Amino acid sequence: MDVDLIFKIAAIGILVSVLNQLLVRSGREEQAMMTTLAGLRNTR
């Protein structure tokens, strides 16, 4: 497995988690869930 691929997956995970927290704290739980699902889809 390529090291660059691992870093890309980690970057997507960090970005999705930060975006998820921002959306949850602003009261947009549905958008946060959709963001999480989209992030999971991109890492596969």
Short mmCIF file of C-alpha atoms in Angstrom, two decimals:
data_model
loop_
_atom_site.label_atom_id
_atom_site.label_comp_id
_atom_site.label_asym_id
_atom_site.label_seq_id
_atom_site.Cartn_x
_atom_site.Cartn_y
_atom_site.Cartn_z
CA MET A 1 0.00 0.00 0.00
CA ASP A 2 1.33 3.38 -0.94
CA VAL A 3 2.12 5.85 1.82
CA ASP A 4 0.55 8.70 -0.16
CA LEU A 5 -2.76 6.84 -0.19
CA ILE A 6 -2.67 6.50 3.60
CA PHE A 7 -2.04 10.23 3.98
CA LYS A 8 -4.90 11.07 1.60
CA ILE A 9 -7.31 8.85 3.55
CA ALA A 10 -6.17 10.43 6.83
CA ALA A 11 -6.62 13.94 5.40
CA ILE A 12 -10.16 13.15 4.27
CA GLY A 13 -10.96 11.72 7.70
CA ILE A 14 -9.67 14.79 9.52
CA LEU A 15 -11.52 17.15 7.18
CA VAL A 16 -14.79 15.24 7.54
CA SER A 17 -14.52 15.11 11.33
CA VAL A 18 -13.88 18.86 11.62
CA LEU A 19 -16.73 19.65 9.25
CA ASN A 20 -18.98 17.25 11.14
CA GLN A 21 -18.24 18.98 14.46
CA LEU A 22 -18.87 22.42 12.97
CA LEU A 23 -22.22 21.34 11.56
CA VAL A 24 -23.33 19.61 14.78
CA ARG A 25 -22.46 22.65 16.90
CA SER A 26 -24.42 24.92 14.55
CA GLY A 27 -27.50 22.69 14.89
CA ARG A 28 -27.37 21.02 11.49
CA GLU A 29 -27.27 17.37 12.49
CA GLU A 30 -28.77 16.12 9.20
CA GLN A 31 -26.10 17.84 7.11
CA ALA A 32 -23.44 16.53 9.50
CA MET A 33 -24.67 12.98 8.96
CA MET A 34 -24.68 13.43 5.18
CA THR A 35 -21.14 14.83 5.32
CA THR A 36 -19.99 11.84 7.35
CA LEU A 37 -21.59 9.42 4.90
CA ALA A 38 -20.03 11.22 1.93
CA GLY A 39 -16.63 11.09 3.63
CA LEU A 40 -16.98 7.37 4.23
CA ARG A 41 -17.95 6.85 0.63
CA ASN A 42 -14.85 8.70 -0.61
CA THR A 43 -12.44 6.63 1.44
CA ARG A 44 -13.57 3.33 -0.05
#
